CSV table of C-alpha atoms and ligand atoms in Angstrom, one decimal:
chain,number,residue,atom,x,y,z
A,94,UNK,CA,8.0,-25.0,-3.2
A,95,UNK,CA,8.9,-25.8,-6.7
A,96,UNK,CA,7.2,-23.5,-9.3
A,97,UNK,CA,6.3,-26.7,-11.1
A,98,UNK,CA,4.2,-28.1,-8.5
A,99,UNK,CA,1.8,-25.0,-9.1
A,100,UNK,CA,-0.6,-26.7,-11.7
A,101,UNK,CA,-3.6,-23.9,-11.7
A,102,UNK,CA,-5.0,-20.4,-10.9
A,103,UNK,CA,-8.4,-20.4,-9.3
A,104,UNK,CA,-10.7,-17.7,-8.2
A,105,UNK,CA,-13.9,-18.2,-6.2
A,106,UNK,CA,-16.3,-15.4,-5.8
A,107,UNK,CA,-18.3,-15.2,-2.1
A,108,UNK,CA,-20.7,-12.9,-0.8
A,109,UNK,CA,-20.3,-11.5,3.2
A,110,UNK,CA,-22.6,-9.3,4.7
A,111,UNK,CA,-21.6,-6.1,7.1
A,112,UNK,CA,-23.9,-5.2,9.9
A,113,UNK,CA,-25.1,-2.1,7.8
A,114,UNK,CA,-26.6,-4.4,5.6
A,115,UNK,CA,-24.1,-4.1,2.8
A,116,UNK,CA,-23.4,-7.4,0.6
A,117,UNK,CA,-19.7,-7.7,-0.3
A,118,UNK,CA,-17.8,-9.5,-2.5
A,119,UNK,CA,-14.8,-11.4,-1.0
A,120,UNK,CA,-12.8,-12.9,-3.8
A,121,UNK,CA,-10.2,-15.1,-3.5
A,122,UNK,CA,-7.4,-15.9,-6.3
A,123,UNK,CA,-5.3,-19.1,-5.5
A,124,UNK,CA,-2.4,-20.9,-7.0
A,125,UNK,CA,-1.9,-23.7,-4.9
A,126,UNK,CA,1.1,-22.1,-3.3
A,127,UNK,CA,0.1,-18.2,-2.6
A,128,UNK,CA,-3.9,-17.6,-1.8
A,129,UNK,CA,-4.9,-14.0,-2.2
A,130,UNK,CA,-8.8,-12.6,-0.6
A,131,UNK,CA,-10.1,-9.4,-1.9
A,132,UNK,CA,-12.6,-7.8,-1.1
A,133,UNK,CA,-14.5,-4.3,-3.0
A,134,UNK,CA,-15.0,-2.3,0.1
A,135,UNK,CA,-12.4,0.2,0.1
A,136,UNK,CA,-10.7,-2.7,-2.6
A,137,UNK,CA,-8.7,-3.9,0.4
A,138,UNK,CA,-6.5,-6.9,0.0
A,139,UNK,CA,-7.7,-9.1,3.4
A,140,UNK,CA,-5.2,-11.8,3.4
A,141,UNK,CA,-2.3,-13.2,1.5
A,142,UNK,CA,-1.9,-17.0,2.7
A,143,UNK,CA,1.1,-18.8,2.0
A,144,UNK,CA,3.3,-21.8,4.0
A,145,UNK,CA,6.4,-20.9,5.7
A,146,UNK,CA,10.0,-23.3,5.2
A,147,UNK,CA,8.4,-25.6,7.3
A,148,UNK,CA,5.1,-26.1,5.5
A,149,UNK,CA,3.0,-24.1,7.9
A,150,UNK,CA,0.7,-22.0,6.2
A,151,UNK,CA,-0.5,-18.3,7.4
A,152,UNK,CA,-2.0,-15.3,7.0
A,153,UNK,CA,1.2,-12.5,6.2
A,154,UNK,CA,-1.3,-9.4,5.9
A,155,UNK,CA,-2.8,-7.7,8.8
A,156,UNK,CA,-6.5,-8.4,8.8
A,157,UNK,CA,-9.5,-7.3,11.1
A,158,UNK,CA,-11.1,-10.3,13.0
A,159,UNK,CA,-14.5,-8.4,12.4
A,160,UNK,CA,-15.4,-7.9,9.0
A,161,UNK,CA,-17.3,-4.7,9.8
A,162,UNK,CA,-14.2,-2.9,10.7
A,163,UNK,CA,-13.3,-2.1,7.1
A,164,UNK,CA,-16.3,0.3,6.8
A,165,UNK,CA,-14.0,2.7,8.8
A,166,UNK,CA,-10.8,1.0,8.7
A,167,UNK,CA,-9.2,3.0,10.8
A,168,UNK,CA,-5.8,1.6,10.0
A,169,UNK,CA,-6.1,2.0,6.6
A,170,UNK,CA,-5.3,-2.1,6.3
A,171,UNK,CA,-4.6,-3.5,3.0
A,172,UNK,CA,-6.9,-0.9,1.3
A,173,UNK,CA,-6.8,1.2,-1.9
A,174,UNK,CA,-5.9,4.6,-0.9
A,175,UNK,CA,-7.0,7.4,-2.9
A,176,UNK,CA,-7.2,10.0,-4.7
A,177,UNK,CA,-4.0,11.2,-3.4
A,178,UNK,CA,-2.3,9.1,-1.2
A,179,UNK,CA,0.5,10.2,2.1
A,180,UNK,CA,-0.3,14.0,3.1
A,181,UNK,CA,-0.5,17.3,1.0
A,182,UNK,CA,0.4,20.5,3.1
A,183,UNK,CA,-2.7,22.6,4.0
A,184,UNK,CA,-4.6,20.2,2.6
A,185,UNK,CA,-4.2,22.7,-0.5
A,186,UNK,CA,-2.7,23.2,-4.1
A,187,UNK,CA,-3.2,25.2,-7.1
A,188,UNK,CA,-3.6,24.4,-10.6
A,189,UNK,CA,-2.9,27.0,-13.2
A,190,UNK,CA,-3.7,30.0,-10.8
A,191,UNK,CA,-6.7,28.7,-9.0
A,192,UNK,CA,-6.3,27.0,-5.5
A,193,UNK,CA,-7.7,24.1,-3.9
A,194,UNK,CA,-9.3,23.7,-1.2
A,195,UNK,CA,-9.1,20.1,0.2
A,196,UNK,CA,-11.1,18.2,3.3
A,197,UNK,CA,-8.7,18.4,6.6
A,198,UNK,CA,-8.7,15.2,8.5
A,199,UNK,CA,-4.7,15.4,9.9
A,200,UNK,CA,-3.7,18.8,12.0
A,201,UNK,CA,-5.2,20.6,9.3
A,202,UNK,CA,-3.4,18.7,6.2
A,203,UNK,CA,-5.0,16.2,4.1
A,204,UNK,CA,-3.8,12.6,4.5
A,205,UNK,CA,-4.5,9.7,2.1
A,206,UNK,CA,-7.2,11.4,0.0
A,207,UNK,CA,-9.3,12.8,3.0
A,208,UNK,CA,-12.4,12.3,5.1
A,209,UNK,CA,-14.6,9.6,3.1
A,210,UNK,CA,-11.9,8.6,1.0
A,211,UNK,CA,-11.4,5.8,-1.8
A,212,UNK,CA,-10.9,3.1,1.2
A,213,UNK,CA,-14.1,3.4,2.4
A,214,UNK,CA,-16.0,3.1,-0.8
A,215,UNK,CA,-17.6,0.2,-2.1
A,216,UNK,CA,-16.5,-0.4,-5.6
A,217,UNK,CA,-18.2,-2.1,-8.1
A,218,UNK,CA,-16.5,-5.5,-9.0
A,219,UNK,CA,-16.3,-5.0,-13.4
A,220,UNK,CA,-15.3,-8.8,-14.0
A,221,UNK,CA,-13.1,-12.0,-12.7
A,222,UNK,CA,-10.1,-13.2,-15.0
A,223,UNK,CA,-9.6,-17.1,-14.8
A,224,UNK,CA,-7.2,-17.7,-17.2
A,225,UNK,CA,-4.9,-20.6,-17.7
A,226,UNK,CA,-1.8,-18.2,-15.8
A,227,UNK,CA,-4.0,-16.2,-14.4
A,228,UNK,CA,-6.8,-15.3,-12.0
A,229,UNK,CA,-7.6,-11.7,-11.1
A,230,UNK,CA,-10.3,-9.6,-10.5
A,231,UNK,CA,-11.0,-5.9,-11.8
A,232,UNK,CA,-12.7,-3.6,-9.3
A,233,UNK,CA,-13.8,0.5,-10.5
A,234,UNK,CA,-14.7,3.3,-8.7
A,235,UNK,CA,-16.3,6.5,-10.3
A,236,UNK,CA,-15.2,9.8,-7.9
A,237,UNK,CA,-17.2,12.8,-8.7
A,238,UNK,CA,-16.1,16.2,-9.6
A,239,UNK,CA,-15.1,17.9,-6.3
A,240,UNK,CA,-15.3,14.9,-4.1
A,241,UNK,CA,-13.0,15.7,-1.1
A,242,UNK,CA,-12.5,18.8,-2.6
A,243,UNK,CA,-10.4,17.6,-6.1
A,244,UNK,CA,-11.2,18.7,-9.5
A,245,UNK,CA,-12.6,16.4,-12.2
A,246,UNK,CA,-14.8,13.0,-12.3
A,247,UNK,CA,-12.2,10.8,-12.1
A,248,UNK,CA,-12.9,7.1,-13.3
A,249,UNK,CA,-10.5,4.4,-11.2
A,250,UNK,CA,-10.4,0.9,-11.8
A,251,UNK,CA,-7.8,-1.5,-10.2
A,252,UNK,CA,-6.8,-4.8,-11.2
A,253,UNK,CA,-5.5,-7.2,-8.8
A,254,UNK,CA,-3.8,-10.2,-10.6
A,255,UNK,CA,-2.4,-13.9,-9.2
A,256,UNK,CA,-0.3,-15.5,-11.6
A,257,UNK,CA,1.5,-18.8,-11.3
A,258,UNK,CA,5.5,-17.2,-11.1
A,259,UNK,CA,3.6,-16.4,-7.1
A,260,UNK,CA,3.6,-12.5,-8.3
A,261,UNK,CA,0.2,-10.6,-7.2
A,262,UNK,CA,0.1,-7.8,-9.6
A,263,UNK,CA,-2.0,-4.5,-7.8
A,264,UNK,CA,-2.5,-2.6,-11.9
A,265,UNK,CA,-4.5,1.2,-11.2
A,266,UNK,CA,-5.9,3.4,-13.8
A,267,UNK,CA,-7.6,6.9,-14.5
A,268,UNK,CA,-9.3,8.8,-16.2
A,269,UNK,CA,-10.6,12.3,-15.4
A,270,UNK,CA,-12.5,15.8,-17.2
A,271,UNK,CA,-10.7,17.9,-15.5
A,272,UNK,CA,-6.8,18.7,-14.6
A,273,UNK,CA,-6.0,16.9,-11.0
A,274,UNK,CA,-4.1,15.2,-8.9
A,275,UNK,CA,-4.0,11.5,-8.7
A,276,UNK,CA,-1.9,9.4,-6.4
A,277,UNK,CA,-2.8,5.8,-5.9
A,278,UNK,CA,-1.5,2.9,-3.3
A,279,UNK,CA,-1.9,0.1,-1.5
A,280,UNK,CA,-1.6,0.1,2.5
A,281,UNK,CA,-1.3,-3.4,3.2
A,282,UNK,CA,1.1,-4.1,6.7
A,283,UNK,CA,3.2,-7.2,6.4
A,284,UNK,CA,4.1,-9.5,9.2
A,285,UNK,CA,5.9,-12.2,7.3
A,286,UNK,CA,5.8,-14.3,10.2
A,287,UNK,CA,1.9,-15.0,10.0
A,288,UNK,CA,-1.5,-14.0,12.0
A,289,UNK,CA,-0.1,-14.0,15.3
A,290,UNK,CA,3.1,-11.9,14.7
A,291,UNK,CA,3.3,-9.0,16.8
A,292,UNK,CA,6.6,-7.4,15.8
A,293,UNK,CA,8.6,-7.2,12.4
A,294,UNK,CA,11.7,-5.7,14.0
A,295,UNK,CA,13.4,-9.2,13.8
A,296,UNK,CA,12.3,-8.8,9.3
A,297,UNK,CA,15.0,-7.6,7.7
A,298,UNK,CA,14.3,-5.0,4.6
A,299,UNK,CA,16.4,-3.8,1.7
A,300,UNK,CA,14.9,-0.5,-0.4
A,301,UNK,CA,16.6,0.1,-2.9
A,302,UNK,CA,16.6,3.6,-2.4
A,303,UNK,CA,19.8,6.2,-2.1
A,304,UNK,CA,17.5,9.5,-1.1
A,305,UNK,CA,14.9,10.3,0.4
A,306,UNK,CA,12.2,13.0,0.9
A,307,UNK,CA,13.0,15.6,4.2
A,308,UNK,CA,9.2,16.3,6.0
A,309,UNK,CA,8.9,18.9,8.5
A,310,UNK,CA,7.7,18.1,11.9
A,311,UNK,CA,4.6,18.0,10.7
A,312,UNK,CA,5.4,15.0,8.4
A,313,UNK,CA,4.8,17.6,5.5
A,314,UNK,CA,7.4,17.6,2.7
A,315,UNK,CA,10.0,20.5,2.5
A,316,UNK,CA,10.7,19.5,-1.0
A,317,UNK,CA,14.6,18.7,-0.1
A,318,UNK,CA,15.2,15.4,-1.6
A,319,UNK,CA,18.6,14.3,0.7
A,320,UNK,CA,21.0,11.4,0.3
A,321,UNK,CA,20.5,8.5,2.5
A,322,UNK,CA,24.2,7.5,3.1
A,323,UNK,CA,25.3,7.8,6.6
A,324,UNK,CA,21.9,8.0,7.7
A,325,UNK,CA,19.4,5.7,10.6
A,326,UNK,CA,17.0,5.5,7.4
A,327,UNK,CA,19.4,3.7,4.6
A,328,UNK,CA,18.2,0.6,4.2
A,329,UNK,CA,20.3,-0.2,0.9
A,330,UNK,CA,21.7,-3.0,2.2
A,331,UNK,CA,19.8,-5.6,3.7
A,332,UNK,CA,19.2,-5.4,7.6
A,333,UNK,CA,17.5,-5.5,10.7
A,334,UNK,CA,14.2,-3.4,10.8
A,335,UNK,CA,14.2,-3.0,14.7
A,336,UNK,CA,17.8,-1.8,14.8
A,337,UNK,CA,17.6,2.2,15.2
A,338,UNK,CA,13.9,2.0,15.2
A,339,UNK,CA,13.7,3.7,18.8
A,340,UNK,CA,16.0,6.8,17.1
A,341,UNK,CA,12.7,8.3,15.7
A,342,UNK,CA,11.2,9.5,19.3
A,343,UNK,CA,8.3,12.0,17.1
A,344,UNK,CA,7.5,9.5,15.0
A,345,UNK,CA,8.1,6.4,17.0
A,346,UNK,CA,9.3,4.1,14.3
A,347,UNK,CA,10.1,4.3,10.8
A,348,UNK,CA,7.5,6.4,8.8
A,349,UNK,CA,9.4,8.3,6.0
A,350,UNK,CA,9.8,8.3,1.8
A,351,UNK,CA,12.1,6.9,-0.2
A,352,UNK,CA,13.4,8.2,-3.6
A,353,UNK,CA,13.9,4.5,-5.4
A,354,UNK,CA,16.6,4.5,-7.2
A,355,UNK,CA,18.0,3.0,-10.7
A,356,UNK,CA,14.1,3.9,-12.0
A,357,UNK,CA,13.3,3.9,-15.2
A,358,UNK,CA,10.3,5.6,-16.1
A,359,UNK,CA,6.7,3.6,-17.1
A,360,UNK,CA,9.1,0.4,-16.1
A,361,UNK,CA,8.9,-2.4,-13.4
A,362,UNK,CA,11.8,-1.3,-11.1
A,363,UNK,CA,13.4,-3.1,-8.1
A,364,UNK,CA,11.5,-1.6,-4.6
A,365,UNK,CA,12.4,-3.9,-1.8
A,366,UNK,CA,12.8,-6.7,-0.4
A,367,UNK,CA,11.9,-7.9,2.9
A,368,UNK,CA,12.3,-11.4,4.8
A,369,UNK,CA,11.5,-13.1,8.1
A,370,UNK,CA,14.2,-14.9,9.1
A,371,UNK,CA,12.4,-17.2,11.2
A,372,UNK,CA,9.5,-18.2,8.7
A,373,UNK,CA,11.6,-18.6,5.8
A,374,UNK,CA,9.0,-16.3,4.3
A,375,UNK,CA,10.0,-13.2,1.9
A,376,UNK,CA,8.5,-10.7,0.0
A,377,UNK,CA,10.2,-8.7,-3.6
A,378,UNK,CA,8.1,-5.7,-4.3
A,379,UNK,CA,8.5,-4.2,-8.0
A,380,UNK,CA,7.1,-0.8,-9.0
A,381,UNK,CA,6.6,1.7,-11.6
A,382,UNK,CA,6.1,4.5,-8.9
A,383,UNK,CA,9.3,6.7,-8.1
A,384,UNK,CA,8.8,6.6,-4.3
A,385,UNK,CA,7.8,4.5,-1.0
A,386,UNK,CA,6.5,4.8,2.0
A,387,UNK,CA,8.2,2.8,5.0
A,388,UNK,CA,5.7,3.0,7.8
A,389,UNK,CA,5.7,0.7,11.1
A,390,UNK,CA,2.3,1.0,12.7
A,391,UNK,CA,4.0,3.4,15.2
A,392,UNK,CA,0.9,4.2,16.8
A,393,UNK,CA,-0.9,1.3,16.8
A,394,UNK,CA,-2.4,1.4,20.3
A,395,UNK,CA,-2.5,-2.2,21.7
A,396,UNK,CA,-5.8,-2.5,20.9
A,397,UNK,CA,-8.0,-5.7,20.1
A,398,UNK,CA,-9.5,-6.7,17.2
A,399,UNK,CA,-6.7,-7.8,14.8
A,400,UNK,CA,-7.5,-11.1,12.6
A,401,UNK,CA,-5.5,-14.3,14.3
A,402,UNK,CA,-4.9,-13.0,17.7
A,403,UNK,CA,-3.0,-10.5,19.5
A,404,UNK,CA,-3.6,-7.0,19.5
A,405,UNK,CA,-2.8,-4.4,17.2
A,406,UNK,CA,1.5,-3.7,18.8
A,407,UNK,CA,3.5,-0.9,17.7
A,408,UNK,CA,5.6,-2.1,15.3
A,409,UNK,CA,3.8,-5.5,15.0
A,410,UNK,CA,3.4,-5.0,10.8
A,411,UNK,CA,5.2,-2.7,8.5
A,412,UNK,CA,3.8,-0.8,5.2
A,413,UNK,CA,5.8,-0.5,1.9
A,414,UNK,CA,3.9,1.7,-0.2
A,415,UNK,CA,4.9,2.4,-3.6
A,416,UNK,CA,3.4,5.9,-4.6
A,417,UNK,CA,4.4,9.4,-6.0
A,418,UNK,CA,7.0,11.3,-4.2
A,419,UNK,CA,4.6,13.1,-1.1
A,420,UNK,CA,2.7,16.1,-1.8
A,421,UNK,CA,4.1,16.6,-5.5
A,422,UNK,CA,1.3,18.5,-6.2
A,423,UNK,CA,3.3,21.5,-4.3
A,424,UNK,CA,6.7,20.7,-5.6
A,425,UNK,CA,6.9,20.9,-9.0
A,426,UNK,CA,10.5,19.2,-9.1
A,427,UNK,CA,9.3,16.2,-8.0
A,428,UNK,CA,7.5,14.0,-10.6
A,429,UNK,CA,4.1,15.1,-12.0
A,430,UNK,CA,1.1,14.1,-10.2
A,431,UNK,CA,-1.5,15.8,-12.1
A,432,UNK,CA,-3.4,14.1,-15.0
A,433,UNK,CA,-5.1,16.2,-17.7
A,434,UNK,CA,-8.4,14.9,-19.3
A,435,UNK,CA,-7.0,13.4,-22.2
A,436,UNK,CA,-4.8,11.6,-20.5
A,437,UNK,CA,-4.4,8.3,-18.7
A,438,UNK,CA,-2.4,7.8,-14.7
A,439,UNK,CA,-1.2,4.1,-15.1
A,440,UNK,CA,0.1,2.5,-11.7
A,441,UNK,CA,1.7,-0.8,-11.3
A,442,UNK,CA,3.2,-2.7,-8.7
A,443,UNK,CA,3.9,-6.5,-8.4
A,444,UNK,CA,4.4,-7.9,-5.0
A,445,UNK,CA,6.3,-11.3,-5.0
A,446,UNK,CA,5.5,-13.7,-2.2
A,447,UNK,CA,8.4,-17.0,-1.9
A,448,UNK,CA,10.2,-18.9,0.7
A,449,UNK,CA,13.9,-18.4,0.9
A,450,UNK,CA,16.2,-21.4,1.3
A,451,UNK,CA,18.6,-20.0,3.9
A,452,UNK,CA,18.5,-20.9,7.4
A,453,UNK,CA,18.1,-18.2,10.4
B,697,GLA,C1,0.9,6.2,6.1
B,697,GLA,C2,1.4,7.4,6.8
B,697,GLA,C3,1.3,7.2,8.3
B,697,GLA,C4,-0.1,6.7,8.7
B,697,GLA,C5,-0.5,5.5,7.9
B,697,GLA,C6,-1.9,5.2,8.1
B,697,GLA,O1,1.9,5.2,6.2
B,697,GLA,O2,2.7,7.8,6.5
B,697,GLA,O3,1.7,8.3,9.0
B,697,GLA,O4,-1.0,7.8,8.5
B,697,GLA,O5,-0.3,5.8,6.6
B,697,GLA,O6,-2.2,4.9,9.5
């Protein structure tokens, strides 16, 4: 679709409420060509609509059918993860001499900022943008001082921004009193091919990445940062997702970190690119953050529930998470993590949603 046929940006604000008898708010921002739905428990994008080469609109985010799933989310779909997102070894660090001690909630390491983390909070929607370009929505959260264990009331807000170019901006800031760790991302799963996709091993991906980070058997990091070439894992030219996949028995897909390359610091760099041949439908992600996840629902268990039909399939979505490099906070040659009080943790990545002209 023509970037001139998108004449406005439009946000409507909705109320839904959970079983618990929670009220949330489910925003949705909408250009005419991409339609984006929010909502502020956990922060969790639920759905990115747009029409594939043939006109056919659909949902290319994995959703629960049952609102009331995001209390747990137990997929960690399209949420804000936080405070520190992917795994920190021991669930343990120290800052200037004095260790730690962080809630355990994966073989004894913490993963994506613990137990009761920032995807299961409610945050508190601060205001709606409706601008001429624009429509966006800016959502905070206020984590107190030893929450999961970290140091220092840290105060988060996110900004999630629809503008007419069909870019979603995802904008996170912090503030803290104390030294600590911060580390955020969002852990939405793409299926490019809409609602009812069960598999993205037929999407092909580029990351533009020449390095990644080694993890232990544990998924920990060793702190080696190795070169990609040669390797299953280099993506660096466009291809096939599914080729290879079945090489990783452990971790039965693809769930590793990638050192994005070309960065330049507190810029917009080139992530990734990924496309569904079939659909037409493609996705450029852009990020300030030196690292990303690739992670292919590996153990997604068959199970019911998922938005559009179908069940959740191994492999049936993929996450591209644009974070820090993992557990930083115990390798101090990988970029800093930790935000001092008088400072602020800026985090941006722009996700751009289009349909490519090419025929599969
Ligand atoms: C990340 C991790 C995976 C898994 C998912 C959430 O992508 O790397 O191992 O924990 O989050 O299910």
């Amino acid at each position: 679709m023509p970037l001139t046929d998108v004449k406005k940006v439009e946000v409507a604000h909705k109320q839904a409420y959970l079983e618990n008898g929670l009220a949330l708010s489910v925003i949705t921002l909408k250009n005419g060509f991409l339609s984006v739905t929010l909502t502020n428990l956990g922060a969790t994008i639920m759905a990115i609509e747009l029409p594939d080469r043939n006109g056919l609109i659909d949902n290319v985010v994995v959703a629960y059918e049952d609102i009331n799933d995001y209390i747990t989310n137990r997929f960690y779909l399209g949420c804000t993860v936080g405070r520190y997102a992917n795994r920190i070894g021991n669930a343990r660090f120290q800052i200037d001499g004095q260790t730690f001690q962080l809630s355990r909630n994966e073989n004894g390491h913490h993963l994506h900022g613990g137990v009761n983390a920032f995807h299961k909070k409610t945050w508190k929607v601060e205001s709606i943008i409706e601008e001429q370009d624009r429509a966006g929505v800016v959502m905070s959260y206020f984590s107190k001082d030893g929450e999961e264990g970290y140091p220092g009331n840290l105060q988060v807000s996110v900004v999630y921004e629809l503008d007419k170019k069909n870019c979603l901006a995802v904008s996170y800031r912090a503030t803290t009193d104390k030294k600590g760790p911060v580390n955020l991302t969002n852990h939405s799963y793409f299926n490019l091919a809409g609602a009812s996709g069960n598999s993205v091993t037929d999407h092909l991906l580029q990351i533009n990445a020449k390095s990644y980070t080694e993890k232990n058997d544990q998924g920990i990091s060793t702190g080696k940062i190795l070169p990609l070439s040669g390797m299953i894992l280099n993506f660096a030219s466009l291809r096939r997702l599914g080729d290879n996949i079945e090489f990783f028995k452990a971790d039965r897909g693809y769930n590793h970190n990638y050192v994005l390359a070309d960065t330049q610091k507190d810029m917009l760099n080139y992530a990734a690119t990924l496309i569904d041949p079939c659909s037409g439908r493609y996705l450029k992600m852009l990020t300030d953050q030196p690292g990303l996840q690739l992670y292919t629902a590996n153990f997604w268990d068959n199970s019911p529930g998922k938005k559009g039909g179908g069940n959740f399939c191994r492999h049936g979505a993929v996450a591209l998470e644009p974070q820090a490099l993992p557990d930083s906070v115990n390798h101090s040659h990988f970029p800093n993590t930790l935000l001092e009080p008088n400072d602020v943790y800026l985090a941006t990545t722009v996700y751009e949603f289009g349909i490519t002209t090419e025929q599969s």
